[in-house]
mmCIF file of C-alpha atoms in Angstrom:
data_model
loop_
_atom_site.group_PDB
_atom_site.id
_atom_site.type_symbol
_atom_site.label_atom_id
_atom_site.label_comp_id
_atom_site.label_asym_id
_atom_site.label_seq_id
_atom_site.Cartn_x
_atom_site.Cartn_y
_atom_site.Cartn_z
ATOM 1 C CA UNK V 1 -104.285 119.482 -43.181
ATOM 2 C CA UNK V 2 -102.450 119.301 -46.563
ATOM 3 C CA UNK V 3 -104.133 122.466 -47.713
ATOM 4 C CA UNK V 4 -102.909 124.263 -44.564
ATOM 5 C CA UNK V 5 -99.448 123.110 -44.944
ATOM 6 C CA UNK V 6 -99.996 124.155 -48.846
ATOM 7 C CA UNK V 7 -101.077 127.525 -47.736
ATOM 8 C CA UNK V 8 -98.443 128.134 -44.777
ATOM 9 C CA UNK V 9 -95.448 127.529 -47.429
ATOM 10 C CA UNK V 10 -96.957 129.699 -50.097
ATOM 11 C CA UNK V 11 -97.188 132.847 -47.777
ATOM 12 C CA UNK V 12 -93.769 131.851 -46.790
ATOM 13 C CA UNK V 13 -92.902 132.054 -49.884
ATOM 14 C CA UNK V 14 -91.787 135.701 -50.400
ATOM 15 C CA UNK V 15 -89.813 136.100 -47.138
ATOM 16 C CA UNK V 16 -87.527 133.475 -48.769
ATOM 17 C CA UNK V 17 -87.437 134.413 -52.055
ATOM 18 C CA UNK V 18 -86.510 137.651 -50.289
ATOM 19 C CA UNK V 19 -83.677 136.348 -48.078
ATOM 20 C CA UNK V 20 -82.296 134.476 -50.569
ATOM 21 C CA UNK V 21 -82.094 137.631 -52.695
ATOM 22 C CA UNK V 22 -80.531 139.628 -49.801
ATOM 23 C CA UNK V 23 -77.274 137.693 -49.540
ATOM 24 C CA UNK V 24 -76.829 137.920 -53.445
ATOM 25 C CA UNK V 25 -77.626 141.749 -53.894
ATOM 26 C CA UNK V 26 -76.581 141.311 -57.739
ATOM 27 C CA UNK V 27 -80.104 141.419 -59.417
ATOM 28 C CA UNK V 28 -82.415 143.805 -57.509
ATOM 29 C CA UNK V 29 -85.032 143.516 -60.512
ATOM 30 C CA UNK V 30 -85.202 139.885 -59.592
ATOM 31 C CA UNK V 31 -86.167 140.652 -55.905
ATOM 32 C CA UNK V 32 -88.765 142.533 -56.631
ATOM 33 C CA UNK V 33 -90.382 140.176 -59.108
ATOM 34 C CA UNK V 34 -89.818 137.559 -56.480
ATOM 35 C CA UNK V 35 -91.982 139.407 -54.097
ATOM 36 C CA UNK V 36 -94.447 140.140 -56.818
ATOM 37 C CA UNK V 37 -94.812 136.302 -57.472
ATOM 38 C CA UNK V 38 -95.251 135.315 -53.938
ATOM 39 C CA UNK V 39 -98.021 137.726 -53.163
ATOM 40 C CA UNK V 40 -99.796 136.687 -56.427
ATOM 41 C CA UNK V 41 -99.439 133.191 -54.800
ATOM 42 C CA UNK V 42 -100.477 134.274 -51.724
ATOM 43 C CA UNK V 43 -103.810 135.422 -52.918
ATOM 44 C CA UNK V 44 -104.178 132.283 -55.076
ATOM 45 C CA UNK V 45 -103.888 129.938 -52.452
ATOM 46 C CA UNK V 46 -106.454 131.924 -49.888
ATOM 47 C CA UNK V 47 -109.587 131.334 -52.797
ATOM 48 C CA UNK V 48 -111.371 128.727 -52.291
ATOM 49 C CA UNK V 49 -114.355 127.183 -53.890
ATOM 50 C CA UNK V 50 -116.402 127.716 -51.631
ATOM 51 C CA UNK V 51 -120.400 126.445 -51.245
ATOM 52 C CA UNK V 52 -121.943 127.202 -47.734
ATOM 53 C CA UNK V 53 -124.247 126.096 -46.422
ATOM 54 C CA UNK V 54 -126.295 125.440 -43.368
ATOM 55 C CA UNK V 55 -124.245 122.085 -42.313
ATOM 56 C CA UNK V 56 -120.757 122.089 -41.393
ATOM 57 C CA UNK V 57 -118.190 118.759 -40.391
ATOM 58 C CA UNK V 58 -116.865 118.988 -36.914
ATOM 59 C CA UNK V 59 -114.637 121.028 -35.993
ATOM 60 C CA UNK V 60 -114.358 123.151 -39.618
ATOM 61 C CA UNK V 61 -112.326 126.281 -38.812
ATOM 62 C CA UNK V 62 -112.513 129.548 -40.642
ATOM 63 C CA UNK V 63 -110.812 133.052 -40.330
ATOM 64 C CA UNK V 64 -110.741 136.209 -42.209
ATOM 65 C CA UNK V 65 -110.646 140.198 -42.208
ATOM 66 C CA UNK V 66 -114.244 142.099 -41.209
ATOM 67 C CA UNK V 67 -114.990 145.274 -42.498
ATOM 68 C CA UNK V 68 -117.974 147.916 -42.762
ATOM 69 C CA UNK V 69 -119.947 151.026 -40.932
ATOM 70 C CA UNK V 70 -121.894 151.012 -37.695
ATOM 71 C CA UNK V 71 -123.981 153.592 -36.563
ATOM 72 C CA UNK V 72 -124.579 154.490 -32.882
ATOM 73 C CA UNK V 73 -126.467 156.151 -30.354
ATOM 74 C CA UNK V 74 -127.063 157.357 -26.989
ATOM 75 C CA UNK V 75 -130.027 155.893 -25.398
ATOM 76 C CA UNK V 76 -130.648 158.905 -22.448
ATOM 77 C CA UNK V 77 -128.986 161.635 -23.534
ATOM 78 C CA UNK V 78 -130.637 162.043 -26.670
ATOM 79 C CA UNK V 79 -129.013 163.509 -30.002
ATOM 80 C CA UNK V 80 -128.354 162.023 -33.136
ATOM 81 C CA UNK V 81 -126.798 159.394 -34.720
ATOM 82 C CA UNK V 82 -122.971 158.936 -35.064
ATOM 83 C CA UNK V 83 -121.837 156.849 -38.116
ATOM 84 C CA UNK V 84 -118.476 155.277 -37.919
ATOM 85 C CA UNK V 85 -116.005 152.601 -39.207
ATOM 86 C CA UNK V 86 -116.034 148.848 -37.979
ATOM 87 C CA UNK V 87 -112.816 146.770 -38.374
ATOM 88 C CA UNK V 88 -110.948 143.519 -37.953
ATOM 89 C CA UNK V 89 -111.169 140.061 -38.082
ATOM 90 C CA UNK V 90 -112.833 136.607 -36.703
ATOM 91 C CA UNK V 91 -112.147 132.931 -35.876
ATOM 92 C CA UNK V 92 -115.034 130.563 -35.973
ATOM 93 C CA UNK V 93 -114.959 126.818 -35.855
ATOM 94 C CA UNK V 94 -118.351 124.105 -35.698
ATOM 95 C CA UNK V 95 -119.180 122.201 -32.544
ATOM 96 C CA UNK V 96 -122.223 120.371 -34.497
ATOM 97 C CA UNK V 97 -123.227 120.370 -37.975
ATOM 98 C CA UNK V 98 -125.025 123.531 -37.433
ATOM 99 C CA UNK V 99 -123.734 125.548 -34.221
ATOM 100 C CA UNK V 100 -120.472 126.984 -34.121
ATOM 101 C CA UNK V 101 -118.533 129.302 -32.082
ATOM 102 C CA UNK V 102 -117.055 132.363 -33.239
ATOM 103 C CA UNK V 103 -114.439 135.115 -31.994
ATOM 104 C CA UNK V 104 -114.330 138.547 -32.972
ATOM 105 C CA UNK V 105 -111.883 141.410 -32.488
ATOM 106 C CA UNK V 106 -112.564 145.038 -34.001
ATOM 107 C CA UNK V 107 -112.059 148.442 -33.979
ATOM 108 C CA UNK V 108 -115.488 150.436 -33.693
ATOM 109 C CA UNK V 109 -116.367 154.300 -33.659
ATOM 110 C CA UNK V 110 -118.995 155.659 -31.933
ATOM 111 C CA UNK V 111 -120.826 157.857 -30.096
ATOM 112 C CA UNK V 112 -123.429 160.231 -30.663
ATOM 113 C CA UNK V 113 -123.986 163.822 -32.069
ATOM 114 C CA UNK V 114 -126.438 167.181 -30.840
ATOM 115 C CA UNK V 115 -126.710 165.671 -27.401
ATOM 116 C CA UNK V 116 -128.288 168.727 -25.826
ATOM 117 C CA UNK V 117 -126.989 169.896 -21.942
ATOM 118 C CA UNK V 118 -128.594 172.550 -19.714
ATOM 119 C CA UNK V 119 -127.582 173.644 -16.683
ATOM 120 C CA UNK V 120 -127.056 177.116 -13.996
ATOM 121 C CA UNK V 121 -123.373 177.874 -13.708
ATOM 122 C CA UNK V 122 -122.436 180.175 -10.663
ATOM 123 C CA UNK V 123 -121.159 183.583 -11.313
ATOM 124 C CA UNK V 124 -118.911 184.888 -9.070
ATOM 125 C CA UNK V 125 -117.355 188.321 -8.634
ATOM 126 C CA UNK V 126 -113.362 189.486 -8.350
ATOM 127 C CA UNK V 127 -113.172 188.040 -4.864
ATOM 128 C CA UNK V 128 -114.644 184.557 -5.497
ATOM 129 C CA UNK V 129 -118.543 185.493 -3.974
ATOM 130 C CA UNK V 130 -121.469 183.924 -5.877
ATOM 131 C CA UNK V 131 -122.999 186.952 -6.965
ATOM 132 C CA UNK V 132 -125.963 185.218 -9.307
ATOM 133 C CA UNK V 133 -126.453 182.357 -11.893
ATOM 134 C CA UNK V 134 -126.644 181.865 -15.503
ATOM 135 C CA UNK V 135 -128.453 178.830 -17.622
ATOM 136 C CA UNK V 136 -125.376 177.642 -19.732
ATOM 137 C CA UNK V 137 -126.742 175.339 -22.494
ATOM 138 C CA UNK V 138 -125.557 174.090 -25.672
ATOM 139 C CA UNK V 139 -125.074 170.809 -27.946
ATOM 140 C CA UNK V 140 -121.961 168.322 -28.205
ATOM 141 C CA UNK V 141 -121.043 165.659 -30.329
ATOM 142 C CA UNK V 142 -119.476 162.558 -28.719
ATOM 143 C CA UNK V 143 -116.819 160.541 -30.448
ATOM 144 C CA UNK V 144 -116.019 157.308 -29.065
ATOM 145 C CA UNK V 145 -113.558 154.660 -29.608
ATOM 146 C CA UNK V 146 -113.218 151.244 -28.239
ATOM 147 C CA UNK V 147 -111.573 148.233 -29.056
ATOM 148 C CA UNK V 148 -114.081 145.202 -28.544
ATOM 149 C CA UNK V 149 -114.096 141.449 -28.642
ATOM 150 C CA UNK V 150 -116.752 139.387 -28.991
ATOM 151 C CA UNK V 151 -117.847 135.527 -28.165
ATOM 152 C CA UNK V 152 -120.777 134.471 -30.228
ATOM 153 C CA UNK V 153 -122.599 131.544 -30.579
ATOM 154 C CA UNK V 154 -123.986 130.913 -34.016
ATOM 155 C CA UNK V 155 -126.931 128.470 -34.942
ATOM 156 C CA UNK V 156 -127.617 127.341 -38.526
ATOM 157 C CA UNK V 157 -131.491 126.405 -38.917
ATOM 158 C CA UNK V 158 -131.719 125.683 -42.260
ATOM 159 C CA UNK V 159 -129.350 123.052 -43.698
ATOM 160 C CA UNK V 160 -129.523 124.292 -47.378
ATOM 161 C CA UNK V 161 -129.214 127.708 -46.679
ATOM 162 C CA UNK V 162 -126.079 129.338 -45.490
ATOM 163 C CA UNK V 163 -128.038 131.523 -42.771
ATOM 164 C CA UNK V 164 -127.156 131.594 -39.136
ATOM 165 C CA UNK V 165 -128.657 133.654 -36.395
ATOM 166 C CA UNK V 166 -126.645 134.164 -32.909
ATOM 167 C CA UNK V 167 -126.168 136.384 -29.679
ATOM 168 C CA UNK V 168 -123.435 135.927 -27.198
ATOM 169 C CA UNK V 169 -121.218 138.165 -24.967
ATOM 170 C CA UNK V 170 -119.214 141.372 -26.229
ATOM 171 C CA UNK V 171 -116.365 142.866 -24.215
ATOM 172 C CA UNK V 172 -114.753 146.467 -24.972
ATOM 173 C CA UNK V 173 -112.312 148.913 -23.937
ATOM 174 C CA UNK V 174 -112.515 152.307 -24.399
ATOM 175 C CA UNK V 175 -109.331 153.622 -26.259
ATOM 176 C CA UNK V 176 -110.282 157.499 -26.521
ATOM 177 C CA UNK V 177 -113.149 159.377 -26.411
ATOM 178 C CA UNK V 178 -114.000 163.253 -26.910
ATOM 179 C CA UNK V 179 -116.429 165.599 -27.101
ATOM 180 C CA UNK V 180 -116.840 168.772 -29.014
ATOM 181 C CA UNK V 181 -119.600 171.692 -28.049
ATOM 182 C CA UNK V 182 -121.069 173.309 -31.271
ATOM 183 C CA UNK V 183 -119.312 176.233 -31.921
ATOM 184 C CA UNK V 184 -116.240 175.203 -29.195
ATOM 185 C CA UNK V 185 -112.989 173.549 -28.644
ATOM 186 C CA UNK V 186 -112.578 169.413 -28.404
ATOM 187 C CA UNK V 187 -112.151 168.002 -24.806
ATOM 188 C CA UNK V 188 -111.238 164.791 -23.811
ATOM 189 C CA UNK V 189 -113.249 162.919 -21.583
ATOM 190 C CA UNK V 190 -111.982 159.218 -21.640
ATOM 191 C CA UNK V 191 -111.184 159.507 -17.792
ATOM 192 C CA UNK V 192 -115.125 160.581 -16.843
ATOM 193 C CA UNK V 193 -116.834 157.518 -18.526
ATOM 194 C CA UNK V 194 -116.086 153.809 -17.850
ATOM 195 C CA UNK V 195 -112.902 152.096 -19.437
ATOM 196 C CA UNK V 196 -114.663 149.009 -19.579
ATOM 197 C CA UNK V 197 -117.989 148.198 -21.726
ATOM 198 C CA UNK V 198 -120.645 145.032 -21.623
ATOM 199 C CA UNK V 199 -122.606 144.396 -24.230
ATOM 200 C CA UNK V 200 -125.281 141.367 -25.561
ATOM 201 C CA UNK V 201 -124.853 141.650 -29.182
ATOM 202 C CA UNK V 202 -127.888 139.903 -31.631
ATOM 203 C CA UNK V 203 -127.318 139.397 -35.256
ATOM 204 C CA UNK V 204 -127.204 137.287 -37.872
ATOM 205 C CA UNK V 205 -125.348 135.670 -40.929
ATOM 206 C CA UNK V 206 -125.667 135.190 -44.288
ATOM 207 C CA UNK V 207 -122.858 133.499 -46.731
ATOM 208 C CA UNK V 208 -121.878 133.260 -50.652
ATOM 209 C CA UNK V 209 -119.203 131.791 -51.633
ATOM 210 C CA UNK V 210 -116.267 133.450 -49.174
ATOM 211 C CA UNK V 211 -118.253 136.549 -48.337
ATOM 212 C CA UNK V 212 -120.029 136.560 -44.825
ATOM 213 C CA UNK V 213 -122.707 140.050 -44.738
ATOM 214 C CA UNK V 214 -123.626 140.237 -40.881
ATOM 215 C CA UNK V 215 -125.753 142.455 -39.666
ATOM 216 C CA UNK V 216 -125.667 142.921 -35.803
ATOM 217 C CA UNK V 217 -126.841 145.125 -32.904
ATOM 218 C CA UNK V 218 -125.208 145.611 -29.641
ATOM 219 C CA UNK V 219 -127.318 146.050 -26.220
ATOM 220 C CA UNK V 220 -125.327 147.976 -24.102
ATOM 221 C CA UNK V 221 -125.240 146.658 -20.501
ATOM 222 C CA UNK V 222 -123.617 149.715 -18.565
ATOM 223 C CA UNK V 223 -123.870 152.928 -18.176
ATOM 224 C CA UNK V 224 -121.291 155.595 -19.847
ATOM 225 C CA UNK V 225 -120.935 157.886 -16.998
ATOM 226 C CA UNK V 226 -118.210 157.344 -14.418
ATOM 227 C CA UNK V 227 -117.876 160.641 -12.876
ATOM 228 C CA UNK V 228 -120.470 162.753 -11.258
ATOM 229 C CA UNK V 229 -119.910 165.835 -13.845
ATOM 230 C CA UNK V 230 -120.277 162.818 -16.762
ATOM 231 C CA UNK V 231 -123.545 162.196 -15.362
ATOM 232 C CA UNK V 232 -124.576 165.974 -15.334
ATOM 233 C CA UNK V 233 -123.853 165.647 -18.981
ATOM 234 C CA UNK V 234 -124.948 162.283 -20.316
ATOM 235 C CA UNK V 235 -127.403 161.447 -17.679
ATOM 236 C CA UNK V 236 -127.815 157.538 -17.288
ATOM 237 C CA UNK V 237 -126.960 157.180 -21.448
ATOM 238 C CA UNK V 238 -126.435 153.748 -22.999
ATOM 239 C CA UNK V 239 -124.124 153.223 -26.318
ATOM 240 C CA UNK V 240 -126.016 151.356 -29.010
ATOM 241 C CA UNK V 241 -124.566 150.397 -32.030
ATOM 242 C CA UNK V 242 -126.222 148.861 -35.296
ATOM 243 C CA UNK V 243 -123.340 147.535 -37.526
ATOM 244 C CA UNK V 244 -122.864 145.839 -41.077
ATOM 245 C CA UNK V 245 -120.442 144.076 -42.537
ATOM 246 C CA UNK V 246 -118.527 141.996 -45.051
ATOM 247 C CA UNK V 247 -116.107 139.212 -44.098
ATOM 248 C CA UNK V 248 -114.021 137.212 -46.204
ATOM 249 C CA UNK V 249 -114.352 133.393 -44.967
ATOM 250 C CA UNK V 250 -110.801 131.152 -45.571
ATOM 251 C CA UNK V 251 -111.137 127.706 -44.292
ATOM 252 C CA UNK V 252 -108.032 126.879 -42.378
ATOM 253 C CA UNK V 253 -109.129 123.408 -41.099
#
């Protein structure tokens, strides 16, 4: 608890330095190296020395910023691979010496590239008649975003190794998505697929020092398509992801 009071004031630290400054505007050089020395503070107090390991005390508590590059799919429409960013953070905290829970929130891109679509389009004279058909095919590239939480459960088998393996539940919601036809202009198509996206994400952990490297993949639950011209498109496609990344571990309990 000390440590956490420790770290609160230090990261406090430059919005008074700063404040104080402000009502005494008579040495600008002084606020800036004011806010110099609290940041340098600030990243003192958040290293740790740090040895994982497979056993944790009850209720330890650790947070920190994720980063790194997923790359997704789509299972059942075919294509390639899309490679995008992963970002954000996580909360974790141990129930037992070697299960805790964990809470994720990120950014993710993905989608899926050359997805391949075929189909007759009617061709129809001045006055609107169906005079014949054409085949109208060509490939798109889907870029999707979504914002996504996950709740993980994370077991530690080994006591002297900092290893865990763990599944759980992840939640997202789509924030845009497009798609682009080789050769064509971008659409939008965020209102044909589903807002809302279940997944059963499997990974697993491995720790040194503060740095967490996870590797996880994400089972998609659901089906993209909402609308009935989605599904001419994508068929009954699936978004996969593989992801891996680096977190930085603080202990704030």
């Amino acid at each position: 608890m000390k440590k956490n009071i420790l770290l609160l004031l230090v990261m406090l630290l430059p919005a008074m330095g700063l404040q104080a400054q402000i009502i005494n505007k008579s040495n600008k050089d002084k606020i800036g190296q004011d806010i110099k020395n609290g940041f340098h503070n600030t990243l003192e107090a958040i290293k740790q020395d740090a040895h994982p390991s497979g056993e944790h005390s009850l209720w330890d508590a650790y947070a920190g910023p994720r980063l790194g590059l997923g790359v997704s799919s789509l299972p059942g429409a075919g294509g390639a691979p899309e490679l995008g960013v992963v970002a954000g953070g996580f909360f974790e905290v141990y129930v037992a010496k070697n299960i805790g829970l964990s809470f994720d929130i990120t950014f993710q891109h993905r989608g899926g590239n050359n997805v391949h679509h075929a189909e007759m389009v009617n061709v129809t004279d001045e006055s609107g008649n169906v005079t014949g058909q054409v085949l109208n095919s060509g490939k798109y590239n889907y870029n999707l975003n979504y914002i996504t939480t996950d709740y993980l459960i994370h077991w530690y088998p080994w006591p002297y190794r900092p290893v865990s393996f763990y599944s759980g539940l992840q939640l997202s919601k789509l924030a845009s998505a497009n798609c682009r036809r080789k050769g064509g202009s971008k659409d939008k198509i965020h209102d044909e697929l589903f807002e809302g996206e279940i997944s059963i994400p499997v990974g697993a952990t491995y720790e040194w020092k503060q740095w967490e490297f996870d590797a996880r993949y994400d089972i998609s639950l659901r089906k993209l398509s909402k609308t009935h011209k989605a599904r001419q498109i994508l068929g009954n496609a699936h978004d996969m992801m593989l992801a891996l990344t680096v977190a930085y571990r603080i202990q704030i309990f």
